[in-house]
Short mmCIF file of C-alpha atoms in Angstrom, two decimals:
data_model
loop_
_atom_site.label_atom_id
_atom_site.label_comp_id
_atom_site.label_asym_id
_atom_site.label_seq_id
_atom_site.Cartn_x
_atom_site.Cartn_y
_atom_site.Cartn_z
CA MET H 37 7.79 26.98 -5.60
CA HIS H 38 8.93 23.95 -7.26
CA ILE H 39 12.55 22.88 -6.27
CA PRO H 40 14.53 20.96 -9.05
CA THR H 41 16.08 17.63 -8.23
CA ILE H 42 19.40 16.27 -9.66
CA TYR H 43 20.31 12.63 -9.51
CA PHE H 44 23.99 11.65 -8.70
CA GLU H 45 24.54 7.99 -7.64
CA GLU H 46 27.95 8.67 -6.11
CA TYR H 47 26.75 11.39 -3.81
CA ARG H 48 27.56 10.61 -0.03
CA GLY H 49 26.54 13.55 1.96
CA GLN H 50 29.52 15.88 1.11
CA GLU H 51 28.89 19.68 2.01
CA VAL H 52 29.90 21.05 -1.27
CA PHE H 53 28.66 19.00 -4.36
CA GLU H 54 30.15 19.61 -7.92
CA MET H 55 27.70 19.02 -10.56
CA THR H 56 28.65 17.57 -14.10
CA ARG H 57 28.33 19.89 -16.82
CA GLU H 58 25.37 18.25 -18.26
CA LYS H 59 23.34 18.76 -15.09
CA SER H 60 24.63 22.31 -14.77
CA HIS H 61 23.32 22.82 -18.18
CA HIS H 62 20.01 21.29 -17.54
CA LEU H 63 19.41 23.53 -14.37
CA PHE H 64 20.47 26.78 -15.92
CA ASN H 65 19.11 26.43 -19.56
CA VAL H 66 16.29 24.11 -19.17
CA LEU H 67 14.79 24.99 -15.66
CA ARG H 68 15.89 28.37 -15.54
CA SER H 69 17.62 28.16 -12.08
CA ARG H 70 20.32 30.73 -11.23
CA ASN H 71 23.17 31.03 -8.72
CA GLY H 72 21.30 31.27 -5.21
CA SER H 73 18.49 28.90 -6.32
CA SER H 74 17.59 26.05 -4.33
CA VAL H 75 18.35 22.44 -5.73
CA TYR H 76 17.79 18.96 -4.37
CA ILE H 77 20.49 16.16 -4.71
CA SER H 78 19.48 12.56 -4.40
CA ASN H 79 21.70 9.59 -4.73
CA GLY H 80 18.70 7.07 -5.48
CA LYS H 81 19.55 5.01 -2.28
CA GLY H 82 17.75 7.26 0.14
CA LEU H 83 19.88 10.30 0.55
CA LEU H 84 18.31 13.63 -0.39
CA ALA H 85 20.19 16.71 0.12
CA GLU H 86 18.96 20.42 -0.20
CA GLY H 87 21.44 23.19 -1.25
CA ILE H 88 22.15 26.46 -2.77
CA ILE H 89 23.59 26.91 -6.28
CA GLN H 90 26.81 28.89 -5.66
CA GLU H 91 28.17 28.88 -9.24
CA PRO H 92 27.44 26.94 -12.37
CA ASN H 93 28.97 23.65 -11.13
CA ASN H 94 28.74 24.02 -7.37
CA VAL H 95 26.02 23.40 -4.70
CA LEU H 96 26.35 24.51 -1.04
CA ILE H 97 24.71 21.59 0.94
CA TYR H 98 22.76 22.72 3.93
CA THR H 99 20.51 19.64 4.64
CA VAL H 100 21.00 15.96 4.17
CA ASP H 101 18.06 13.71 4.82
CA GLU H 102 18.34 9.91 4.93
CA LYS H 103 15.03 8.39 3.94
CA ARG H 104 13.86 4.67 4.52
CA ARG H 105 11.41 2.87 2.48
CA LYS H 106 8.21 2.11 4.02
CA LYS H 107 7.84 -1.05 1.97
CA ASP H 108 9.75 -3.56 -0.12
CA ILE H 109 7.91 -4.05 -3.40
CA ASN H 110 9.27 -5.46 -6.52
CA PHE H 111 7.55 -5.80 -9.90
CA PHE H 112 8.32 -7.87 -12.98
CA LEU H 113 7.16 -6.24 -16.12
CA SER H 114 6.45 -8.20 -19.23
CA LYS H 115 7.98 -6.38 -22.33
CA LEU H 116 5.61 -4.25 -24.35
CA ASP H 117 6.46 -3.54 -28.09
CA SER H 118 5.16 -0.04 -27.50
CA ILE H 119 8.35 2.20 -26.46
CA THR H 120 5.99 4.88 -25.02
CA ARG H 121 3.83 2.50 -22.93
CA MET H 122 7.07 0.75 -21.71
CA ARG H 123 8.54 4.22 -20.73
CA PHE H 124 5.33 5.08 -18.97
CA SER H 125 5.49 2.16 -17.01
CA ILE H 126 8.91 2.39 -15.79
CA GLU H 127 8.40 6.15 -15.00
CA LYS H 128 5.11 5.67 -12.96
CA LEU H 129 6.44 2.78 -11.03
CA SER H 130 9.63 4.77 -10.08
CA GLU H 131 7.76 7.76 -9.10
CA LEU H 132 5.31 5.65 -6.82
CA GLY H 133 8.45 4.15 -5.14
CA VAL H 134 8.84 0.52 -5.85
CA SER H 135 12.06 -1.11 -4.82
CA SER H 136 13.01 -2.81 -8.15
CA ILE H 137 11.54 -3.22 -11.57
CA THR H 138 12.65 -6.22 -13.47
CA VAL H 139 11.76 -6.56 -17.34
CA GLY H 140 11.60 -9.69 -19.07
CA SER H 141 9.95 -11.95 -21.78
CA THR H 142 6.95 -14.27 -21.37
CA ILE H 143 5.19 -16.48 -23.66
CA ARG H 144 2.81 -13.58 -24.97
CA SER H 145 5.14 -10.51 -24.32
CA GLY H 146 6.29 -8.07 -26.93
CA LYS H 147 9.52 -8.79 -28.82
CA LYS H 148 10.92 -5.14 -28.42
CA LYS H 149 14.55 -5.19 -27.30
CA TYR H 150 15.43 -2.57 -24.81
CA ASP H 151 18.75 -1.29 -23.68
CA THR H 152 19.09 -1.61 -19.83
CA SER H 153 20.78 1.85 -19.64
CA LYS H 154 17.76 3.39 -21.34
CA LEU H 155 15.16 1.83 -19.03
CA LYS H 156 17.38 3.14 -16.05
CA SER H 157 17.40 6.64 -17.52
CA TRP H 158 13.56 6.48 -17.74
CA GLY H 159 13.62 5.98 -13.94
CA ILE H 160 16.20 8.58 -13.26
CA THR H 161 13.97 11.11 -15.41
CA ALA H 162 11.09 10.10 -13.06
CA LEU H 163 13.26 10.56 -9.94
CA GLU H 164 14.15 13.85 -10.85
CA GLN H 165 10.65 14.74 -11.75
CA SER H 166 9.17 13.71 -8.58
CA GLY H 167 11.99 14.60 -6.16
CA SER H 168 12.33 11.14 -4.81
CA ALA H 169 15.08 9.96 -2.64
CA PHE H 170 15.02 6.48 -4.19
CA LEU H 171 15.48 5.00 -7.66
CA PRO H 172 14.42 1.59 -8.22
CA ILE H 173 16.94 -1.22 -9.32
CA ILE H 174 16.12 -1.60 -13.06
CA GLU H 175 17.26 -4.85 -14.77
CA GLN H 176 16.44 -7.20 -17.75
CA VAL H 177 16.11 -10.82 -17.73
CA ASP H 178 15.71 -13.35 -20.34
CA LYS H 179 12.84 -15.29 -18.69
CA LEU H 180 10.56 -15.03 -15.46
CA ASP H 181 12.04 -16.40 -12.35
CA TYR H 182 8.90 -17.85 -10.54
CA SER H 183 11.00 -18.76 -7.33
CA ARG H 184 11.49 -14.94 -7.03
CA PHE H 185 8.30 -13.58 -8.46
CA ASN H 186 5.73 -15.96 -7.16
CA GLN H 187 2.61 -13.61 -7.17
CA CYS H 188 1.06 -12.24 -10.15
CA ILE H 189 -1.79 -9.93 -11.44
CA ASP H 190 -4.38 -11.57 -13.63
CA ILE H 191 -8.05 -10.91 -14.38
CA SER H 192 -8.86 -14.61 -13.45
CA GLY H 193 -7.26 -14.20 -9.95
CA LYS H 194 -9.70 -15.33 -7.09
CA SER H 195 -7.72 -13.24 -4.45
CA THR H 196 -7.45 -9.55 -3.75
CA PHE H 197 -4.51 -7.84 -1.92
CA LYS H 198 -4.22 -8.45 1.52
CA GLU H 199 -3.50 -5.45 3.89
CA ASN H 200 0.14 -4.66 4.22
CA SER H 201 0.98 -7.06 1.44
CA VAL H 202 4.70 -7.08 0.54
CA GLY H 203 6.90 -9.04 -1.93
CA ASN H 204 7.52 -9.47 -5.50
CA PHE H 205 4.60 -9.27 -8.02
CA ALA H 206 4.38 -10.13 -11.84
CA ILE H 207 2.43 -8.05 -14.28
CA GLY H 208 1.54 -10.02 -17.49
CA PRO H 209 1.50 -9.19 -21.05
CA GLU H 210 -1.30 -7.55 -23.07
CA GLY H 211 -2.85 -11.02 -24.19
CA GLY H 212 -2.60 -12.13 -20.58
CA TRP H 213 -0.64 -15.01 -18.89
CA ASP H 214 -0.59 -18.29 -20.72
CA PRO H 215 -2.20 -20.93 -18.55
CA SER H 216 1.13 -22.98 -18.35
CA GLU H 217 2.62 -19.69 -16.73
CA LEU H 218 -0.36 -19.01 -14.33
CA VAL H 219 -0.03 -22.63 -12.72
CA GLN H 220 3.43 -21.72 -11.71
CA PHE H 221 2.66 -18.85 -9.46
CA LYS H 222 1.77 -19.39 -5.78
CA GLU H 223 -0.92 -16.45 -5.71
CA VAL H 224 -2.77 -14.89 -8.47
CA TYR H 225 -4.58 -11.82 -7.54
CA SER H 226 -7.20 -9.83 -9.55
CA LEU H 227 -7.74 -6.06 -9.72
CA GLY H 228 -11.36 -6.38 -10.88
CA SER H 229 -13.46 -7.63 -13.64
CA GLN H 230 -12.29 -5.16 -16.25
CA ALA H 231 -9.17 -5.94 -18.44
CA LEU H 232 -6.51 -3.54 -17.75
CA ARG H 233 -3.55 -2.57 -20.05
CA SER H 234 -0.21 -3.95 -18.50
CA GLU H 235 1.08 -0.46 -17.44
CA THR H 236 -2.39 0.31 -15.94
CA ALA H 237 -2.39 -2.90 -13.95
CA ALA H 238 1.05 -2.14 -12.65
CA ILE H 239 0.16 1.43 -11.49
CA VAL H 240 -2.97 0.28 -9.66
CA ALA H 241 -1.30 -2.58 -8.08
CA ALA H 242 1.80 -0.39 -7.01
CA THR H 243 -0.68 2.25 -5.53
CA LEU H 244 -2.74 -0.29 -3.63
CA LEU H 245 0.38 -2.26 -2.29
CA LEU H 246 2.41 1.01 -1.18
CA ASP H 247 -0.45 2.74 0.20
CA ALA H 248 -1.90 -0.24 2.06
#
């Protein structure tokens, strides 16, 4: 049986957890939970607790597990004009378990403006759907910091991911990286000979890196 998960950033392991009305409403009216139903509480920072709903707003916690990330993988995503595809990218990278997602502009990126709180809400949705103990740090920047993200994915790349690769990886826009951008990366990796959509490249890269 599926046990729903709710995200609460301030959870610190207390034995009785008081839910917000919004979370309680979602559990009872959307997920059809009832008093006595099991629920997970995640603070997005590694704590994952399991408890029983005692009343509409309270959960009695009986297990608290502190998880640790296996790898520290961070992604830069070039902005997409499609909200649907941008959301898909954020949600899937969150489900897969990357440490952080930085959204920013590149020469050929989309021009759509995003509210950072909205990007984070998509990550929270993915956390609650997947039951993860971790929420990626999600932020926006005006431009790519090559000193931080010194590795990228591009069809022109000559290298494939090395076993146990870690670090910070940049995913380019739909039209690919501009040559003036490519020369600034320390390493350019390829995912094969096919041109992949940005969100597809991000998911494939994250899967390979986290499972290596």
